[in-house]
Amino acid sequence: MPGFLRALDRNAERWALLVFYVLLVVTMAVEVLRREAFSYSSIWGEEVVRYSFIYLAWIGAASAVRERAHIRIDVIMHYLGPRMKALLYMLGDLVMFSVALVALYWSFETVTVSWKFGSVSHGLRVSMVWFLMAVPIGFTLLIARLIQSFVHDVNSLRTGKAVFEGNQLFD
């Protein structure tokens, strides 16, 4: 079981992103084909694409925290030692953590209102709770990844190792 949990920790966001991306692309391709070839389109296709994109964005934000891929100004980081880098990354994680906690708390309000009044989507006729849960799920994943990042930074600070700065896209 630990091997499964380790694989889940490494790849959970990737798998979810892959599922939502494939769902988005396939639905969009089918809808374009239906519209152009058959002059017919469905109302549900646009909703599937929209809500898949929303889930992609929120799960992608958590994945970006894990990879330290969020946009940041890191010019000063090149001139700092490993100890100071770790402290700055920890400060940034703490600020993001506090904002994410507040946002998580308030994101449940829309979900509970939707649950209370039983709102459904126009095309799919599915409860809006499933779509509105993208925000709390995203913030929960983001908070979990921030905690992991903070623990890694504390370990780097304690051992004196270089802090993880993310994978570089370009040289």
Backbone as a printed PyTorch tensor [residue, N CA C, xyz], in Angstrom:
tensor([[[  0.8030,  -1.2100,   0.0000],
         [  0.0000,   0.0000,   0.0000],
         [  0.8460,   1.2740,   0.0000]],

        [[  1.9720,   1.3110,   0.7310],
         [  2.7770,   2.5240,   0.6850],
         [  3.2400,   2.8870,  -0.7260]],

        [[  3.5000,   1.8710,  -1.5700],
         [  3.8990,   2.1460,  -2.9470],
         [  2.7890,   2.8330,  -3.7210]],

        [[  1.5430,   2.4080,  -3.4750],
         [  0.4000,   3.0440,  -4.1280],
         [  0.2460,   4.4880,  -3.6630]],

        [[  0.3940,   4.7200,  -2.3580],
         [  0.2690,   6.0840,  -1.8280],
         [  1.3780,   6.9840,  -2.3560]],

        [[  2.5770,   6.4270,  -2.4860],
         [  3.6950,   7.2020,  -3.0260],
         [  3.4240,   7.5800,  -4.4840]],

        [[  2.8910,   6.6180,  -5.2560],
         [  2.5420,   6.8920,  -6.6560],
         [  1.4160,   7.9150,  -6.7410]],

        [[  0.4640,   7.8190,  -5.8320],
         [ -0.6350,   8.7910,  -5.7990],
         [ -0.1130,  10.1850,  -5.4630]],

        [[  0.8080,  10.2540,  -4.5150],
         [  1.3960,  11.5430,  -4.1430],
         [  2.1660,  12.1580,  -5.3050]],

        [[  2.8810,  11.3200,  -6.0470],
         [  3.6720,  11.8240,  -7.1680],
         [  2.8170,  12.2090,  -8.3650]],

        [[  1.7340,  11.4790,  -8.6020],
         [  1.0260,  11.6130,  -9.8760],
         [ -0.4530,  11.9610,  -9.7900]],

        [[ -1.0010,  12.2180,  -8.6360],
         [ -2.4470,  12.4500,  -8.5140],
         [ -2.9160,  13.5970,  -9.4090]],

        [[ -2.2180,  14.7210,  -9.3350],
         [ -2.6260,  15.8560, -10.1570],
         [ -2.4500,  15.5560, -11.6470]],

        [[ -1.3640,  14.8800, -11.9970],
         [ -1.1350,  14.5420, -13.4100],
         [ -2.2740,  13.7000, -13.9660]],

        [[ -2.6750,  12.6830, -13.2050],
         [ -3.7510,  11.8090, -13.6690],
         [ -5.0580,  12.5770, -13.8070]],

        [[ -5.3690,  13.3850, -12.8040],
         [ -6.6100,  14.1760, -12.8570],
         [ -6.5530,  15.1760, -14.0100]],

        [[ -5.4080,  15.8210, -14.1850],
         [ -5.2690,  16.7770, -15.2900],
         [ -5.4170,  16.0810, -16.6370]],

        [[ -4.8590,  14.8990, -16.7530],
         [ -4.9810,  14.1390, -17.9990],
         [ -6.4380,  13.8020, -18.2960]],

        [[ -7.1610,  13.3470, -17.2870],
         [ -8.5740,  13.0000, -17.4720],
         [ -9.3780,  14.2110, -17.9210]],

        [[ -9.2140,  15.3280, -17.2380],
         [ -9.9950,  16.5160, -17.5860],
         [ -9.5710,  17.1050, -18.9230]],

        [[ -8.2700,  17.0180, -19.2380],
         [ -7.8120,  17.5370, -20.5220],
         [ -8.3450,  16.7020, -21.6810]],

        [[ -8.2980,  15.3900, -21.5430],
         [ -8.8340,  14.5110, -22.5880],
         [-10.3340,  14.7300, -22.7340]],

        [[-11.0410,  14.8400, -21.6220],
         [-12.4800,  15.1060, -21.6680],
         [-12.7680,  16.4160, -22.3930]],

        [[-11.9870,  17.4350, -22.1080],
         [-12.1600,  18.7390, -22.7490],
         [-11.9020,  18.6550, -24.2460]],

        [[-10.7940,  18.0680, -24.6400],
         [-10.4120,  18.0170, -26.0550],
         [-11.3700,  17.1480, -26.8620]],

        [[-11.7060,  15.9810, -26.3360],
         [-12.6030,  15.0880, -27.0640],
         [-13.9880,  15.7140, -27.2100]],

        [[-14.5070,  16.2780, -26.1380],
         [-15.8270,  16.9110, -26.2110],
         [-15.8160,  18.0780, -27.1830]],

        [[-14.7690,  18.8880, -27.1350],
         [-14.6850,  20.0350, -28.0350],
         [-14.5920,  19.5740, -29.4890]],

        [[-13.7980,  18.5490, -29.7500],
         [-13.6620,  18.0380, -31.1170],
         [-14.9850,  17.4780, -31.6190]],

        [[-15.6850,  16.7290, -30.7830],
         [-16.9820,  16.1740, -31.1800],
         [-17.9810,  17.2920, -31.4510]],

        [[-17.9840,  18.2920, -30.6170],
         [-18.9260,  19.4020, -30.7980],
         [-18.6190,  20.2120, -32.0570]],

        [[-17.3560,  20.4280, -32.3550],
         [-16.9930,  21.1410, -33.5860],
         [-17.3990,  20.3130, -34.7980]],

        [[-17.1420,  19.0210, -34.7640],
         [-17.5380,  18.1360, -35.8550],
         [-19.0560,  18.1410, -36.0320]],

        [[-19.7750,  18.0380, -34.9450],
         [-21.2350,  18.0450, -35.0290],
         [-21.7510,  19.3660, -35.5950]],

        [[-21.1400,  20.4500, -35.1580],
         [-21.6100,  21.7570, -35.6120],
         [-21.3000,  21.9850, -37.0830]],

        [[-20.0870,  21.6310, -37.5120],
         [-19.6760,  21.8930, -38.8890],
         [-20.2270,  20.8720, -39.8750]],

        [[-20.2340,  19.6070, -39.5120],
         [-20.6580,  18.5530, -40.4500],
         [-22.1730,  18.3600, -40.4640]],

        [[-22.7930,  18.4950, -39.2970],
         [-24.2130,  18.1730, -39.2110],
         [-25.1010,  19.3750, -38.8900]],

        [[-24.4910,  20.5480, -38.7460],
         [-25.2180,  21.7750, -38.3810],
         [-26.0800,  21.5680, -37.1400]],

        [[-25.5270,  20.8660, -36.1880],
         [-26.2310,  20.5720, -34.9470],
         [-25.2150,  20.6020, -33.8140]],

        [[-25.5720,  21.2150, -32.7220],
         [-24.7060,  21.1830, -31.5510],
         [-25.5620,  20.9860, -30.3070]],

        [[-24.9470,  20.4810, -29.2940],
         [-25.6850,  20.2250, -28.0640],
         [-25.3870,  21.3120, -27.0410]],

        [[-26.2830,  21.4640, -26.1000],
         [-26.0760,  22.4440, -25.0430],
         [-25.1320,  21.8850, -23.9690]],

        [[-25.0970,  20.5680, -23.8370],
         [-24.2850,  19.9680, -22.7880],
         [-22.7990,  19.9830, -23.1170]],

        [[-22.4380,  19.9800, -24.4000],
         [-21.0290,  19.9490, -24.7860],
         [-20.2670,  21.1650, -24.2930]],

        [[-20.8800,  22.3090, -24.4140],
         [-20.2360,  23.5440, -23.9500],
         [-20.0510,  23.5120, -22.4450]],

        [[-21.0020,  22.9510, -21.7230],
         [-20.8840,  22.8600, -20.2640],
         [-19.7770,  21.9000, -19.8490]],

        [[-19.6690,  20.7800, -20.5190],
         [-18.6130,  19.8110, -20.2030],
         [-17.2400,  20.4530, -20.4030]],

        [[-17.0870,  21.1700, -21.5030],
         [-15.8110,  21.8320, -21.7800],
         [-15.5210,  22.9090, -20.7360]],

        [[-16.5220,  23.7050, -20.4130],
         [-16.3310,  24.7880, -19.4380],
         [-15.9280,  24.2470, -18.0710]],

        [[-16.6570,  23.2560, -17.5770],
         [-16.3680,  22.7480, -16.2450],
         [-15.0980,  21.9000, -16.2150]],

        [[-14.7540,  21.2520, -17.3050],
         [-13.4690,  20.5510, -17.3810],
         [-12.3210,  21.5540, -17.2940]],

        [[-12.4920,  22.6860, -17.9490],
         [-11.4610,  23.7220, -17.9060],
         [-11.3140,  24.2950, -16.4970]],

        [[-12.4260,  24.4650, -15.8090],
         [-12.3660,  24.9830, -14.4360],
         [-11.6230,  23.9980, -13.5350]],

        [[-11.9490,  22.7130, -13.6460],
         [-11.2170,  21.7170, -12.8690],
         [ -9.7400,  21.6920, -13.2540]],

        [[ -9.4450,  21.8200, -14.5490],
         [ -8.0500,  21.8730, -14.9960],
         [ -7.3000,  23.0160, -14.3190]],

        [[ -7.9270,  24.1660, -14.2460],
         [ -7.2690,  25.3370, -13.6590],
         [ -6.9630,  25.1220, -12.1790]],

        [[ -7.9200,  24.6130, -11.4290],
         [ -7.7210,  24.4760,  -9.9880],
         [ -6.7750,  23.3330,  -9.6410]],

        [[ -6.8830,  22.2360, -10.3420],
         [ -5.9580,  21.1350, -10.0860],
         [ -4.5600,  21.5120, -10.5770]],

        [[ -4.5040,  22.2530, -11.6730],
         [ -3.2230,  22.7380, -12.1790],
         [ -2.5400,  23.6880, -11.2110]],

        [[ -3.3130,  24.4770, -10.4850],
         [ -2.7280,  25.3750,  -9.4830],
         [ -2.0480,  24.5720,  -8.3820]],

        [[ -2.6740,  23.4860,  -7.9590],
         [ -2.0630,  22.6360,  -6.9360],
         [ -0.8050,  21.9590,  -7.4840]],

        [[ -0.8670,  21.5340,  -8.7270],
         [  0.2980,  20.9140,  -9.3500],
         [  1.4430,  21.9190,  -9.4670]],

        [[  1.1150,  23.1490,  -9.7580],
         [  2.1470,  24.1910,  -9.8690],
         [  2.7950,  24.4770,  -8.5170]],

        [[  2.0410,  24.3720,  -7.4400],
         [  2.6350,  24.5380,  -6.1100],
         [  3.6420,  23.4270,  -5.8530]],

        [[  3.2780,  22.2090,  -6.2270],
         [  4.1670,  21.0620,  -6.0200],
         [  5.4700,  21.2320,  -6.7880]],

        [[  5.3840,  21.7570,  -7.9960],
         [  6.5600,  21.9150,  -8.8540],
         [  7.2230,  23.2860,  -8.7220]],

        [[  6.6910,  24.1220,  -7.8350],
         [  7.1670,  25.5030,  -7.6760],
         [  7.1760,  26.2220,  -9.0270]],

        [[  6.0800,  26.1030,  -9.7300],
         [  5.9930,  26.6420, -11.0820],
         [  5.1210,  27.8850, -11.1690]],

        [[  4.6160,  28.3820, -10.0430],
         [  3.8270,  29.6080, -10.0890],
         [  4.7200,  30.7830, -10.4550]],

        [[  4.1430,  31.7580, -11.0860],
         [  4.9020,  32.9430, -11.4970],
         [  5.3840,  33.6740, -10.2490]],

        [[  6.6580,  34.0210, -10.2480],
         [  7.2260,  34.7710,  -9.1350],
         [  8.4310,  35.5490,  -9.6400]],

        [[  8.7610,  36.5580,  -8.9140],
         [  9.9550,  37.3390,  -9.2230],
         [ 11.0870,  36.7330,  -8.3990]],

        [[ 12.0220,  36.0940,  -9.0790],
         [ 13.0660,  35.3870,  -8.3570],
         [ 14.4710,  35.9060,  -8.6610]],

        [[ 14.5680,  37.1450,  -9.0740],
         [ 15.8780,  37.7150,  -9.3770],
         [ 16.7600,  37.7170,  -8.1350]],

        [[ 16.1940,  38.0830,  -7.0150],
         [ 16.9740,  38.1560,  -5.7750],
         [ 17.4250,  36.7670,  -5.3080]],

        [[ 16.6900,  35.7310,  -5.6810],
         [ 17.0250,  34.3750,  -5.2310],
         [ 18.3930,  33.9200,  -5.7420]],

        [[ 18.8130,  34.4460,  -6.8770],
         [ 20.1040,  34.0390,  -7.4390],
         [ 21.2830,  34.5420,  -6.6030]],

        [[ 21.0340,  35.5320,  -5.7670],
         [ 22.1150,  36.1300,  -4.9840],
         [ 22.0950,  35.6970,  -3.5170]],

        [[ 21.1570,  34.8290,  -3.1680],
         [ 21.0290,  34.4080,  -1.7770],
         [ 21.5950,  33.0130,  -1.5750]],

        [[ 21.9880,  32.7570,  -0.3450],
         [ 22.4620,  31.4300,   0.0190],
         [ 21.2920,  30.4860,   0.2400]],

        [[ 21.5960,  29.2040,   0.4110],
         [ 20.5300,  28.2110,   0.5520],
         [ 19.6400,  28.4410,   1.7680]],

        [[ 20.2070,  28.9250,   2.8460],
         [ 19.4310,  29.1620,   4.0770],
         [ 18.4060,  30.2800,   3.8670]],

        [[ 18.8480,  31.3650,   3.2650],
         [ 17.9480,  32.4950,   3.0450],
         [ 16.8850,  32.1590,   1.9950]],

        [[ 17.2680,  31.3780,   0.9740],
         [ 16.2900,  30.9410,  -0.0280],
         [ 15.1850,  30.1280,   0.6280]],

        [[ 15.5790,  29.2020,   1.4890],
         [ 14.5930,  28.3620,   2.1700],
         [ 13.6560,  29.2160,   3.0090]],

        [[ 14.2050,  30.2070,   3.6980],
         [ 13.3590,  31.0870,   4.5260],
         [ 12.3870,  31.8950,   3.6710]],

        [[ 12.8470,  32.3920,   2.5290],
         [ 11.9530,  33.1560,   1.6560],
         [ 10.8680,  32.2760,   1.0450]],

        [[ 11.2470,  31.0700,   0.6520],
         [ 10.2350,  30.1480,   0.1300],
         [  9.2210,  29.7930,   1.2090]],

        [[  9.6880,  29.6110,   2.4290],
         [  8.7750,  29.3050,   3.5280],
         [  7.8380,  30.4800,   3.8070]],

        [[  8.3580,  31.6900,   3.7390],
         [  7.5150,  32.8680,   3.9290],
         [  6.4480,  32.9400,   2.8410]],

        [[  6.8460,  32.7110,   1.6050],
         [  5.8840,  32.7180,   0.5020],
         [  4.8320,  31.6290,   0.6540]],

        [[  5.2580,  30.4500,   1.0970],
         [  4.3070,  29.3600,   1.3200],
         [  3.3330,  29.6910,   2.4470]],

        [[  3.8270,  30.3370,   3.4920],
         [  2.9390,  30.7060,   4.6000],
         [  1.9060,  31.7490,   4.1740]],

        [[  2.3250,  32.7110,   3.3750],
         [  1.3830,  33.7220,   2.8900],
         [  0.3350,  33.0640,   1.9960]],

        [[  0.7970,  32.2190,   1.0700],
         [ -0.1400,  31.5360,   0.1850],
         [ -1.0520,  30.6010,   0.9750]],

        [[ -0.5210,  29.9670,   2.0050],
         [ -1.3060,  29.0730,   2.8410],
         [ -2.4350,  29.8270,   3.5380]],

        [[ -2.1280,  30.9960,   4.0870],
         [ -3.1690,  31.7610,   4.7880],
         [ -4.2430,  32.2540,   3.8200]],

        [[ -3.8480,  32.6960,   2.6490],
         [ -4.8250,  33.1170,   1.6410],
         [ -5.6730,  31.9330,   1.1910]],

        [[ -5.0400,  30.7850,   1.0010],
         [ -5.7670,  29.5920,   0.5630],
         [ -6.7620,  29.1240,   1.6240]],

        [[ -6.3980,  29.2330,   2.8960],
         [ -7.3340,  28.8490,   3.9580],
         [ -8.5720,  29.7340,   3.9560]],

        [[ -8.3760,  31.0290,   3.8250],
         [ -9.5110,  31.9520,   3.7740],
         [-10.3740,  31.6710,   2.5400]],

        [[ -9.7260,  31.4820,   1.4050],
         [-10.4610,  31.2070,   0.1700],
         [-11.1930,  29.8680,   0.2510]],

        [[-10.5780,  28.8660,   0.8660],
         [-11.2390,  27.5710,   1.0260],
         [-12.4990,  27.7170,   1.8730]],

        [[-12.3800,  28.4450,   2.9470],
         [-13.5310,  28.6590,   3.8250],
         [-14.6860,  29.3090,   3.0580]],

        [[-14.3870,  30.3600,   2.3150],
         [-15.4540,  31.0910,   1.6110],
         [-15.9320,  30.3590,   0.3580]],

        [[-15.1210,  29.4780,  -0.1880],
         [-15.5620,  28.7600,  -1.3870],
         [-16.6640,  27.7590,  -1.0650]],

        [[-16.7420,  27.3220,   0.1820],
         [-17.8050,  26.3910,   0.5620],
         [-19.1720,  27.0660,   0.6180]],

        [[-19.1890,  28.3930,   0.7230],
         [-20.4800,  29.0890,   0.7930],
         [-21.2930,  28.8840,  -0.4790]],

        [[-20.6760,  29.0290,  -1.6370],
         [-21.4230,  28.8310,  -2.8780],
         [-21.8710,  27.3890,  -3.0360]],

        [[-21.0400,  26.4640,  -2.5790],
         [-21.4040,  25.0440,  -2.6620],
         [-22.6150,  24.7660,  -1.7690]],

        [[-22.6100,  25.2820,  -0.5620],
         [-23.7250,  25.0320,   0.3540],
         [-25.0120,  25.7060,  -0.1180]],

        [[-24.9060,  26.8900,  -0.6950],
         [-26.1000,  27.5530,  -1.2310],
         [-26.6660,  26.7400,  -2.3960]],

        [[-25.8010,  26.2550,  -3.2590],
         [-26.2500,  25.4350,  -4.3770],
         [-26.8840,  24.1410,  -3.8770]],

        [[-26.2880,  23.5490,  -2.8550],
         [-26.8350,  22.3220,  -2.2760],
         [-28.2040,  22.5800,  -1.6520]],

        [[-28.2930,  23.7050,  -0.9410],
         [-29.5230,  24.0450,  -0.2250],
         [-30.6960,  24.2560,  -1.1890]],

        [[-30.4380,  24.9480,  -2.2880],
         [-31.5170,  25.2750,  -3.2100],
         [-31.6380,  24.2840,  -4.3690]],

        [[-30.7470,  23.3230,  -4.4410],
         [-30.8420,  22.2750,  -5.4530],
         [-30.6690,  22.7570,  -6.8840]],

        [[-29.7680,  23.7000,  -7.0980],
         [-29.5670,  24.2170,  -8.4540],
         [-28.9050,  23.1660,  -9.3380]],

        [[-29.3170,  23.1550, -10.6040],
         [-28.7750,  22.2150, -11.5820],
         [-28.2670,  22.9940, -12.7840]],

        [[-27.3590,  22.3690, -13.5370],
         [-26.8380,  23.0130, -14.7390],
         [-27.9080,  22.9900, -15.8280]],

        [[-27.8130,  23.9120, -16.7640],
         [-28.8440,  24.0540, -17.7860],
         [-28.8550,  22.8960, -18.7830]],

        [[-27.6940,  22.4990, -19.2580],
         [-27.6390,  21.4840, -20.3030],
         [-27.5920,  20.0640, -19.7780]],

        [[-26.7270,  19.8280, -18.8150],
         [-26.5380,  18.4730, -18.3020],
         [-27.6060,  18.0750, -17.2870]],

        [[-28.2490,  19.0540, -16.6740],
         [-29.2440,  18.8150, -15.6330],
         [-28.6480,  18.0330, -14.4600]],

        [[-27.4060,  18.3690, -14.1310],
         [-26.6790,  17.7640, -13.0230],
         [-26.5500,  18.8200, -11.9350]],

        [[-26.5440,  18.3890, -10.7030],
         [-26.4160,  19.3210,  -9.5900],
         [-25.1660,  20.1880,  -9.7560]],

        [[-25.3200,  21.4720,  -9.5470],
         [-24.2050,  22.4110,  -9.6720],
         [-23.1430,  22.1930,  -8.5980]],

        [[-23.4970,  21.4580,  -7.5520],
         [-22.5310,  21.1830,  -6.4900],
         [-21.2940,  20.4990,  -7.0620]],

        [[-21.4930,  19.5740,  -8.0120],
         [-20.3610,  18.8600,  -8.6050],
         [-19.4020,  19.8050,  -9.3140]],

        [[-19.9230,  20.8510,  -9.9040],
         [-19.0730,  21.7940, -10.6420],
         [-18.4870,  22.8520,  -9.7180]],

        [[-19.2790,  23.2840,  -8.7470],
         [-18.7890,  24.2910,  -7.8110],
         [-17.7550,  23.7330,  -6.8450]],

        [[-17.7240,  22.4230,  -6.6740],
         [-16.7280,  21.7980,  -5.7970],
         [-15.3160,  21.8800,  -6.3730]],

        [[-15.1740,  22.3140,  -7.5980],
         [-13.8400,  22.4630,  -8.1900],
         [-12.9790,  23.4150,  -7.3670]],

        [[-13.5820,  24.4820,  -6.8630],
         [-12.8100,  25.4750,  -6.1130],
         [-12.3610,  24.9200,  -4.7570]],

        [[-13.2640,  24.3740,  -3.9300],
         [-12.7770,  23.7940,  -2.6660],
         [-11.8080,  22.6210,  -2.8610]],

        [[-12.0500,  21.7990,  -3.8620],
         [-11.1200,  20.6940,  -4.1360],
         [ -9.7550,  21.2470,  -4.5180]],

        [[ -9.7480,  22.2560,  -5.3760],
         [ -8.4880,  22.8660,  -5.7820],
         [ -7.7380,  23.4800,  -4.6200]],

        [[ -8.4550,  24.2170,  -3.7630],
         [ -7.7900,  24.8240,  -2.6080],
         [ -7.3380,  23.7780,  -1.5970]],

        [[ -8.0720,  22.6880,  -1.4560],
         [ -7.6520,  21.6230,  -0.5460],
         [ -6.3640,  20.9780,  -1.0490]],

        [[ -6.3160,  20.6750,  -2.3450],
         [ -5.0790,  20.1270,  -2.9210],
         [ -3.9290,  21.1210,  -2.7920]],

        [[ -4.2220,  22.3880,  -3.0260],
         [ -3.2020,  23.4290,  -2.9270],
         [ -2.6490,  23.5100,  -1.5110]],

        [[ -3.5270,  23.4520,  -0.5200],
         [ -3.0950,  23.5020,   0.8760],
         [ -2.2530,  22.2790,   1.2180]],

        [[ -2.6760,  21.1080,   0.7480],
         [ -1.8890,  19.8940,   1.0130],
         [ -0.4980,  20.0050,   0.4010]],

        [[ -0.4090,  20.5100,  -0.8210],
         [  0.8960,  20.6680,  -1.4700],
         [  1.7330,  21.7590,  -0.7930]],

        [[  1.0930,  22.7940,  -0.2770],
         [  1.8320,  23.8250,   0.4560],
         [  2.4230,  23.2600,   1.7440]],

        [[  1.6680,  22.4100,   2.4210],
         [  2.1900,  21.7810,   3.6380],
         [  3.3930,  20.9080,   3.2990]],

        [[  3.2770,  20.1240,   2.2180],
         [  4.4130,  19.3020,   1.8000],
         [  5.6250,  20.1690,   1.4590]],

        [[  5.3880,  21.2480,   0.7440],
         [  6.4750,  22.1490,   0.3660],
         [  7.1380,  22.7490,   1.6010]],

        [[  6.3100,  23.1380,   2.5570],
         [  6.8320,  23.7270,   3.7900],
         [  7.6920,  22.7130,   4.5470]],

        [[  7.2310,  21.4650,   4.6230],
         [  8.0020,  20.4190,   5.3170],
         [  9.3290,  20.1790,   4.6070]],

        [[  9.3050,  20.1410,   3.2720],
         [ 10.5560,  19.9540,   2.5190],
         [ 11.5150,  21.1230,   2.7640]],

        [[ 10.9670,  22.3360,   2.8190],
         [ 11.8180,  23.5050,   3.0560],
         [ 12.4050,  23.4990,   4.4620]],

        [[ 11.6290,  23.0710,   5.4470],
         [ 12.1430,  22.9760,   6.8150],
         [ 13.2700,  21.9470,   6.8720]],

        [[ 13.0830,  20.8160,   6.1870],
         [ 14.1460,  19.8000,   6.1450],
         [ 15.3850,  20.3300,   5.4360]],

        [[ 15.2090,  21.0810,   4.3590],
         [ 16.3580,  21.6700,   3.6540],
         [ 17.0640,  22.6780,   4.5340]],

        [[ 16.2900,  23.4490,   5.2660],
         [ 16.8670,  24.4510,   6.1600],
         [ 17.6460,  23.7720,   7.2900]],

        [[ 17.0880,  22.7090,   7.8380],
         [ 17.7270,  22.0010,   8.9380],
         [ 19.0020,  21.2920,   8.5030]],

        [[ 18.9900,  20.6810,   7.3240],
         [ 20.1550,  19.9170,   6.8590],
         [ 21.1620,  20.7690,   6.0950]],

        [[ 20.7660,  21.9600,   5.6840],
         [ 21.6650,  22.8170,   4.9260],
         [ 21.7080,  22.5120,   3.4500]],

        [[ 20.8360,  21.6240,   2.9900],
         [ 20.7800,  21.2970,   1.5640],
         [ 20.1370,  22.4380,   0.7910]],

        [[ 20.3950,  22.4290,  -0.5080],
         [ 19.7700,  23.4300,  -1.3740],
         [ 18.2670,  23.1730,  -1.4390]],

        [[ 17.5070,  24.2370,  -1.3700],
         [ 16.0550,  24.1330,  -1.4000],
         [ 15.5850,  23.8260,  -2.8220]],

        [[ 14.4970,  23.0600,  -2.9360],
         [ 13.9460,  22.7400,  -4.2490],
         [ 13.3410,  24.0110,  -4.8450]],

        [[ 13.8280,  24.3870,  -6.0250],
         [ 13.3550,  25.6210,  -6.6660],
         [ 12.4790,  25.3580,  -7.8690]],

        [[ 12.1560,  24.1180,  -8.1070],
         [ 11.3010,  23.7920,  -9.2400],
         [ 12.1240,  23.3180, -10.4270]],

        [[ 11.4400,  22.7180, -11.3260],
         [ 12.0940,  22.2680, -12.5510],
         [ 12.1230,  23.4130, -13.5510]],

        [[ 13.2530,  23.6150, -14.1790],
         [ 13.4310,  24.7220, -15.0950],
         [ 12.8690,  24.3620, -16.4730]],

        [[ 12.0660,  25.2690, -17.0280],
         [ 11.5190,  25.0470, -18.3530],
         [ 12.5030,  25.4370, -19.4470]],

        [[ 13.1880,  26.5440, -19.2270],
         [ 14.1270,  27.0660, -20.2210],
         [ 15.4680,  27.3290, -19.5760]],

        [[ 16.5260,  27.2650, -20.3750],
         [ 17.8670,  27.5600, -19.8650],
         [ 18.1340,  29.0290, -19.8150]]])
